[in-house]
XYZ file of C-alpha atoms in Angstrom:
501
model
C 101.689 121.353 103.734
C 104.663 119.213 104.690
C 106.965 122.196 104.131
C 108.228 123.872 107.297
C 106.789 127.350 107.676
C 107.306 129.958 110.355
C 104.400 131.797 111.929
C 104.277 135.402 110.798
C 101.934 138.150 109.707
C 101.198 138.995 106.089
C 100.548 142.468 104.686
C 99.035 143.526 101.358
C 102.434 143.721 99.662
C 103.234 140.146 100.746
C 100.027 138.893 99.183
C 100.494 140.740 95.901
C 104.112 139.590 95.638
C 103.047 136.003 96.345
C 100.360 136.154 93.659
C 102.981 137.338 91.171
C 105.299 134.515 92.194
C 102.502 131.974 91.717
C 101.981 133.193 88.147
C 105.734 132.875 87.528
C 105.667 129.332 88.910
C 102.783 128.389 86.641
C 104.645 129.812 83.657
C 107.723 127.894 84.769
C 105.688 124.667 84.928
C 104.369 125.301 81.417
C 107.924 125.758 80.137
C 109.143 122.590 81.829
C 106.299 120.672 80.196
C 106.926 122.230 76.775
C 110.658 121.503 77.005
C 109.987 117.875 78.058
C 112.247 118.209 81.089
C 110.458 115.657 83.272
C 111.815 112.379 84.605
C 111.531 109.236 82.493
C 109.098 106.480 83.546
C 110.362 104.643 86.625
C 107.175 103.020 87.982
C 107.756 104.588 91.399
C 105.072 104.514 94.071
C 104.938 105.920 97.599
C 102.764 105.374 100.656
C 101.835 107.569 103.636
C 99.489 106.601 106.471
C 97.992 108.932 109.064
C 97.517 107.297 112.446
C 95.647 107.850 115.681
C 96.904 107.516 119.229
C 94.562 106.050 121.850
C 94.929 104.838 125.410
C 94.034 101.374 126.765
C 90.515 102.716 127.396
C 90.096 103.509 123.683
C 90.078 107.258 124.249
C 92.285 109.636 122.214
C 95.773 110.371 123.606
C 97.191 113.867 123.029
C 100.791 112.677 123.236
C 102.225 112.701 119.708
C 105.234 114.824 120.689
C 106.229 112.352 123.414
C 105.685 109.347 121.131
C 107.695 110.878 118.281
C 110.553 111.638 120.672
C 110.656 107.981 121.622
C 110.302 106.684 118.056
C 113.172 108.952 116.917
C 112.738 108.156 113.224
C 112.319 110.495 110.265
C 109.772 108.014 108.873
C 107.280 109.243 111.500
C 106.069 112.839 111.656
C 103.465 114.986 113.362
C 100.055 115.490 111.858
C 97.417 118.135 112.561
C 96.163 116.884 115.928
C 98.150 115.954 119.014
C 96.536 112.493 118.803
C 97.841 112.019 115.214
C 101.039 110.699 113.656
C 102.017 110.030 110.065
C 104.289 107.288 108.772
C 105.988 107.595 105.383
C 107.285 104.594 103.447
C 110.183 105.314 101.093
C 109.332 105.096 97.364
C 109.326 101.617 95.825
C 109.350 100.378 92.266
C 106.017 98.775 91.353
C 107.215 95.301 90.435
C 108.112 91.898 91.836
C 107.466 91.389 95.552
C 106.699 95.061 96.209
C 103.382 94.317 97.967
C 104.920 91.914 100.481
C 107.879 94.277 100.938
C 105.506 97.127 101.769
C 103.569 94.914 104.179
C 106.726 93.852 105.999
C 108.038 97.425 106.267
C 104.691 98.611 107.596
C 104.394 95.780 110.109
C 107.901 96.446 111.398
C 107.506 100.217 111.594
C 104.047 100.216 113.143
C 104.923 97.520 115.676
C 107.943 99.541 116.794
C 105.888 102.752 117.005
C 103.174 100.939 118.958
C 105.714 99.701 121.512
C 107.084 103.223 121.913
C 103.564 104.637 122.293
C 102.879 102.110 125.051
C 105.703 103.704 127.047
C 103.388 106.700 127.495
C 100.263 104.580 128.069
C 99.053 104.897 124.490
C 98.946 102.880 121.267
C 98.757 103.190 117.487
C 95.314 102.898 115.893
C 94.852 102.646 112.111
C 91.290 103.810 111.541
C 89.566 106.471 109.444
C 88.004 108.315 112.407
C 88.563 107.291 116.012
C 85.035 106.465 117.296
C 85.713 107.848 120.772
C 86.615 111.369 119.614
C 84.339 114.113 120.888
C 84.016 117.744 119.899
C 85.840 118.570 123.146
C 88.921 116.783 121.776
C 89.003 118.918 118.628
C 89.692 122.469 119.731
C 92.602 124.838 118.939
C 94.623 123.640 121.928
C 94.587 120.077 120.521
C 96.511 121.110 117.391
C 100.074 119.803 117.194
C 102.747 122.139 118.476
C 104.157 123.269 115.120
C 104.009 126.723 113.574
C 102.664 125.490 110.234
C 99.480 124.047 111.743
C 98.660 127.149 113.762
C 99.464 129.415 110.824
C 97.237 127.381 108.505
C 94.472 127.431 111.102
C 94.733 131.212 111.494
C 94.567 131.793 107.738
C 91.646 129.416 107.130
C 89.672 130.908 110.042
C 90.399 134.441 108.809
C 89.311 133.551 105.274
C 86.031 132.090 106.527
C 85.355 134.888 108.981
C 83.003 132.896 111.201
C 82.604 129.527 112.918
C 82.696 126.325 110.892
C 79.463 124.357 110.756
C 79.618 120.556 110.744
C 76.287 119.202 109.506
C 76.208 115.562 108.347
C 73.025 113.554 107.978
C 73.485 109.804 107.705
C 72.207 106.942 109.850
C 71.971 109.653 112.500
C 72.273 113.417 112.208
C 75.192 115.436 113.572
C 75.312 119.188 113.715
C 77.821 121.270 115.640
C 80.129 124.248 115.216
C 83.885 124.690 115.537
C 86.087 127.741 115.945
C 89.136 126.174 114.251
C 90.147 123.584 111.677
C 90.824 121.090 114.481
C 87.920 118.780 113.417
C 89.936 118.045 110.268
C 92.369 116.154 112.509
C 89.707 113.484 113.029
C 90.283 112.364 109.416
C 93.164 109.909 109.091
C 93.860 108.570 105.630
C 96.182 106.595 103.392
C 97.882 108.540 100.606
C 99.087 106.602 97.577
C 101.574 108.308 95.252
C 102.433 107.306 91.706
C 105.126 109.040 89.671
C 103.929 109.475 86.078
C 105.198 111.147 82.938
C 103.350 114.252 81.692
C 102.037 112.272 78.743
C 100.378 109.683 80.993
C 99.309 112.007 83.790
C 95.802 112.808 82.497
C 94.906 109.170 81.853
C 96.102 108.103 85.319
C 94.299 110.998 87.066
C 91.074 110.371 85.160
C 91.264 106.669 85.997
C 91.849 107.488 89.679
C 88.803 109.753 89.726
C 86.666 107.077 88.072
C 87.598 104.387 90.630
C 87.460 106.577 93.760
C 83.943 105.357 94.534
C 84.946 101.705 94.280
C 87.917 102.362 96.566
C 85.580 103.809 99.190
C 82.943 101.111 98.777
C 85.369 98.315 99.626
C 87.609 100.329 101.978
C 85.231 102.480 104.078
C 86.327 102.641 107.728
C 84.866 105.832 109.262
C 81.226 105.351 110.311
C 81.299 107.378 113.540
C 81.976 110.990 114.425
C 81.418 112.718 117.770
C 79.299 109.859 119.069
C 76.993 109.652 116.036
C 76.720 106.982 113.369
C 76.834 108.895 110.087
C 78.087 107.862 106.633
C 80.019 104.622 106.171
C 82.946 106.886 105.170
C 82.376 110.121 107.065
C 85.822 111.610 106.371
C 84.934 113.325 103.060
C 81.973 115.383 104.323
C 83.859 116.225 107.513
C 86.956 117.259 105.565
C 84.911 119.425 103.209
C 83.176 121.233 106.055
C 86.135 121.578 108.422
C 88.332 123.229 105.759
C 85.599 125.301 104.112
C 86.727 128.903 103.763
C 83.382 129.885 102.171
C 80.707 131.588 104.259
C 77.160 130.488 103.336
C 76.700 133.278 100.782
C 79.682 132.100 98.720
C 78.495 128.510 98.962
C 75.130 129.545 97.493
C 76.942 131.359 94.671
C 78.656 128.110 93.689
C 82.184 129.039 94.805
C 84.171 125.815 94.966
C 85.244 124.348 98.336
C 88.954 123.796 98.987
C 88.250 120.097 99.514
C 87.051 119.173 96.097
C 86.328 116.176 93.876
C 86.618 118.316 90.757
C 84.156 118.945 87.936
C 85.606 117.560 84.679
C 87.946 115.055 83.102
C 91.308 116.525 82.134
C 93.714 116.274 79.211
C 96.901 117.474 80.976
C 98.429 117.914 84.430
C 98.807 121.638 83.774
C 95.010 122.063 83.883
C 94.850 121.037 87.547
C 97.648 123.342 88.684
C 96.107 126.194 86.683
C 92.665 125.542 88.189
C 94.132 125.570 91.681
C 95.458 129.085 91.057
C 92.377 130.307 89.234
C 89.790 129.081 91.739
C 91.501 129.256 95.132
C 93.172 132.289 96.740
C 96.470 131.568 98.506
C 96.126 130.840 102.208
C 99.840 131.036 103.035
C 101.489 133.837 101.008
C 105.021 132.779 101.931
C 107.390 133.603 99.082
C 110.812 132.165 98.344
C 113.798 134.026 96.911
C 113.969 131.733 93.883
C 112.992 133.312 90.542
C 111.730 130.246 88.651
C 112.018 131.856 85.225
C 115.597 132.987 85.843
C 116.464 129.459 86.973
C 114.986 128.065 83.747
C 116.810 130.641 81.624
C 120.053 129.494 83.238
C 119.297 125.871 82.342
C 118.365 124.861 85.883
C 115.301 123.244 87.440
C 113.136 125.480 89.650
C 111.613 124.116 92.847
C 108.385 126.134 92.258
C 108.092 126.682 96.019
C 104.995 128.892 95.927
C 103.133 126.565 93.582
C 103.824 123.472 95.675
C 102.873 125.272 98.914
C 99.598 126.513 97.413
C 98.909 123.089 95.934
C 99.139 121.617 99.445
C 96.239 123.800 100.625
C 93.817 122.626 97.912
C 92.515 119.251 99.044
C 91.622 117.340 95.894
C 90.878 113.651 96.465
C 93.346 112.980 93.651
C 95.935 115.715 93.860
C 98.584 116.673 91.285
C 102.075 116.936 92.792
C 105.207 118.566 91.371
C 108.533 117.530 92.853
C 112.259 117.592 92.171
C 114.509 114.625 92.980
C 118.233 114.589 92.247
C 117.843 117.756 90.198
C 115.166 116.265 87.898
C 111.493 117.365 88.006
C 108.696 114.826 88.175
C 104.911 114.669 88.467
C 102.881 112.459 90.778
C 99.230 111.615 91.258
C 98.485 111.556 94.999
C 95.426 109.450 95.790
C 93.893 110.690 99.072
C 90.634 108.743 98.985
C 91.203 105.895 101.428
C 90.840 105.860 105.214
C 93.598 104.333 107.300
C 93.412 100.684 108.374
C 92.088 98.427 109.615
C 95.194 96.180 109.334
C 98.413 96.055 107.341
C 97.011 93.380 104.950
C 93.913 95.549 104.445
C 96.009 98.617 103.643
C 98.168 96.675 101.166
C 95.061 95.085 99.615
C 93.596 98.557 99.047
C 96.964 99.593 97.608
C 97.093 96.648 95.196
C 93.498 97.227 94.079
C 94.201 100.900 93.327
C 97.495 100.524 91.475
C 96.239 97.582 89.474
C 93.015 99.317 88.497
C 94.517 102.596 87.373
C 97.155 100.817 85.257
C 94.478 98.759 83.488
C 91.956 101.587 83.070
C 94.546 104.118 81.897
C 95.537 101.784 79.064
C 92.063 100.739 77.868
C 91.355 101.458 74.179
C 88.021 103.071 75.138
C 88.768 104.573 78.565
C 85.980 104.570 81.119
C 86.001 108.385 81.299
C 85.017 108.563 77.625
C 81.942 106.459 78.450
C 80.888 108.026 81.757
C 80.031 111.674 82.485
C 82.223 113.221 85.164
C 79.089 114.062 87.180
C 78.394 110.320 87.453
C 81.850 109.705 88.914
C 81.287 112.519 91.433
C 77.860 111.147 92.378
C 79.285 107.630 92.713
C 81.867 108.962 95.165
C 79.144 110.562 97.298
C 76.999 107.392 97.222
C 79.937 105.169 98.149
C 80.803 107.422 101.097
C 77.227 107.230 102.334
C 76.637 103.500 101.927
C 80.053 101.830 101.777
C 80.012 98.195 100.783
C 76.221 98.267 100.333
C 76.423 101.076 97.751
C 74.994 100.897 94.242
C 77.236 102.588 91.681
C 76.685 103.593 88.065
C 79.215 102.168 85.629
C 79.369 101.893 81.829
C 78.030 98.610 80.496
C 80.634 96.193 79.235
C 80.741 95.376 75.545
C 81.080 97.242 72.306
C 77.591 98.766 72.436
C 78.271 100.571 75.676
C 75.355 102.825 76.499
C 74.466 104.889 79.541
C 76.082 103.845 82.828
C 73.986 101.197 84.564
C 73.272 101.045 88.279
C 74.952 98.003 89.831
C 75.797 96.844 93.380
C 79.354 97.901 94.180
C 80.294 94.378 95.299
C 79.126 92.910 91.983
C 80.966 95.574 90.000
C 84.155 94.859 91.937
C 83.883 91.059 91.755
C 82.873 90.775 88.114
C 84.712 93.648 86.450
C 87.145 95.616 88.601
C 89.069 92.799 90.283
C 89.945 91.145 86.942
C 91.069 94.564 85.683
C 93.154 95.122 88.807
C 94.785 91.706 88.357
C 95.648 92.534 84.751
C 97.037 95.900 85.845
C 99.268 94.325 88.493
C 100.502 91.854 85.855
C 101.359 94.814 83.637
C 103.387 96.315 86.502
C 105.202 93.006 86.868
C 103.937 92.298 90.397
C 104.536 88.794 91.745
C 101.406 86.676 90.950
C 101.251 85.108 94.428
C 101.190 88.549 96.056
C 98.660 89.777 93.491
C 96.330 86.888 94.271
C 96.668 87.169 98.040
C 95.999 90.885 98.330
C 93.269 91.070 95.689
C 91.805 88.049 97.480
C 91.358 90.259 100.547
C 89.205 92.632 98.447
C 87.274 89.647 97.088
C 86.710 88.366 100.617
C 85.262 91.706 101.733
C 82.874 91.719 98.780
C 81.713 88.125 99.241
C 81.105 88.625 102.969
C 79.967 92.258 102.537
C 82.281 93.287 105.354
C 84.734 96.154 105.545
C 86.011 98.250 108.439
C 82.925 100.451 108.554
C 80.406 97.609 108.491
C 82.359 95.727 111.177
C 82.466 98.795 113.427
C 78.743 99.453 113.001
C 77.771 95.813 113.637
C 79.979 95.580 116.729
C 78.666 98.878 118.094
C 75.037 97.770 117.737
C 75.748 94.431 119.417
C 77.351 96.351 122.285
C 74.180 98.432 122.623
C 72.120 95.236 122.647
C 74.230 94.029 125.584
C 73.080 97.057 127.575
C 75.995 99.452 127.123
C 75.156 103.101 126.620
C 76.343 104.995 123.552
C 79.704 106.149 124.941
C 80.451 102.786 126.513
C 79.562 100.983 123.265
C 81.833 103.215 121.175
C 84.715 102.771 123.627
C 84.206 98.995 123.740
C 84.050 98.849 119.932
C 87.304 100.816 119.717
C 89.066 98.551 122.209
C 87.894 95.435 120.351
C 88.986 96.986 117.052
C 92.472 97.628 118.460
C 92.701 94.073 119.767
C 91.805 92.572 116.363
C 93.909 95.124 114.477
C 96.986 93.873 116.311
C 96.340 90.284 115.159
C 97.007 91.420 111.594
C 94.109 89.379 110.210
C 92.095 91.150 107.465
C 88.912 92.806 108.684
C 86.506 90.626 106.695
C 87.640 87.667 108.870
C 86.943 89.435 112.155
C 84.047 88.167 114.278
C 81.456 90.893 114.794
C 80.678 91.926 118.338
C 82.642 92.180 121.556
C 84.747 89.336 122.912
C 83.278 87.115 125.575
């Protein structure tokens, strides 16, 4: 949804025309694939981080327009809520000192943005869900002032036809209703992009789906929502429910939600784009003048505007992306699993773990997805979101015999099997060994201490309650302490639990 759109009404003819254009785009994609027109391998990766804005008291600050005006950089953009920003890091080649380069660019950019935010009595917070958010903060008037957000909200609300219900049962139980998609703005994530050739796309996507649960287990950082302690990573259930265009009757019928893990392993990128058209009606029937088939007939490269716009309104945790750079089409896998934060080293550690793992798993002689039912991967993702670093995951047994996936503690799986794979994958990318060891060492440290952002937040919150603070005071104090330690840049597994003093 990064494309600029203008608020407007849509009539029946607009929708029919848009549907026709989507079919043309899909046919155009099929032709591009058949004609092998895609970019050669370049090992390019990209990184986006959604951020929160909070005041010195730890409460959300609805000032993103003012902060962006002061930052004055195209690297920073609005996000859905007025308390959100997004920072985009330019694509890098996955090799050499890329991890340290990313860390330095992030530290520099975020430090500058934080200083600018302080000019309006606010600050940058990298966290999955800001603990101090309340349902009063997530209403239509808190959406960012941009046509595309209000247009998307109008179309999602119209498709649903009634209020959204948020119902999440975890450590505590939260139930509430919303009249807009504003609760989605509570979810701030890291998006990891990898440019891949069509021939490698399926293996990389399947690998990303298989490891999504492990990513969440070690990286969970969203245990609170609207004053309740819920799942260790509460973003996925919130995102599903706050973007759900299905009334209850369609949910019972098994109609798929727009935020979706998926239901099968794939053999080509085309399958995902085709599924997105087959399962999900367009929310934004905005059509471009380009005729993709005419462009192809003339030897050109179509932008496939309608397809990319529609693709941006289907929220897969690993999303297929079509793009054109310098007149050449390419495909990317966009990994949307991880929450933001807690610190720059934590974000880069999560990044290293992901890119290393998918390289190693995609090249295995007997890939993990041939030894594990897709339903197990989906269940693992749910379990990891619920329990975080304490989760038990099912994973195929090592060795030639294989057998049914065995239930194993996530920390043991990561320490004994996944970290060595990630190290081998980073070696295959040509990443500097010292950087590989440092950042994968952060993941190892979390597993050995059984501490990630979510567990630290929960432990600190409960110690605040034990000191006599009420629920709201404890959440605000936890947020302030989190921000203080976040700014030290020390990885979260080294943070002392509890409030200072």
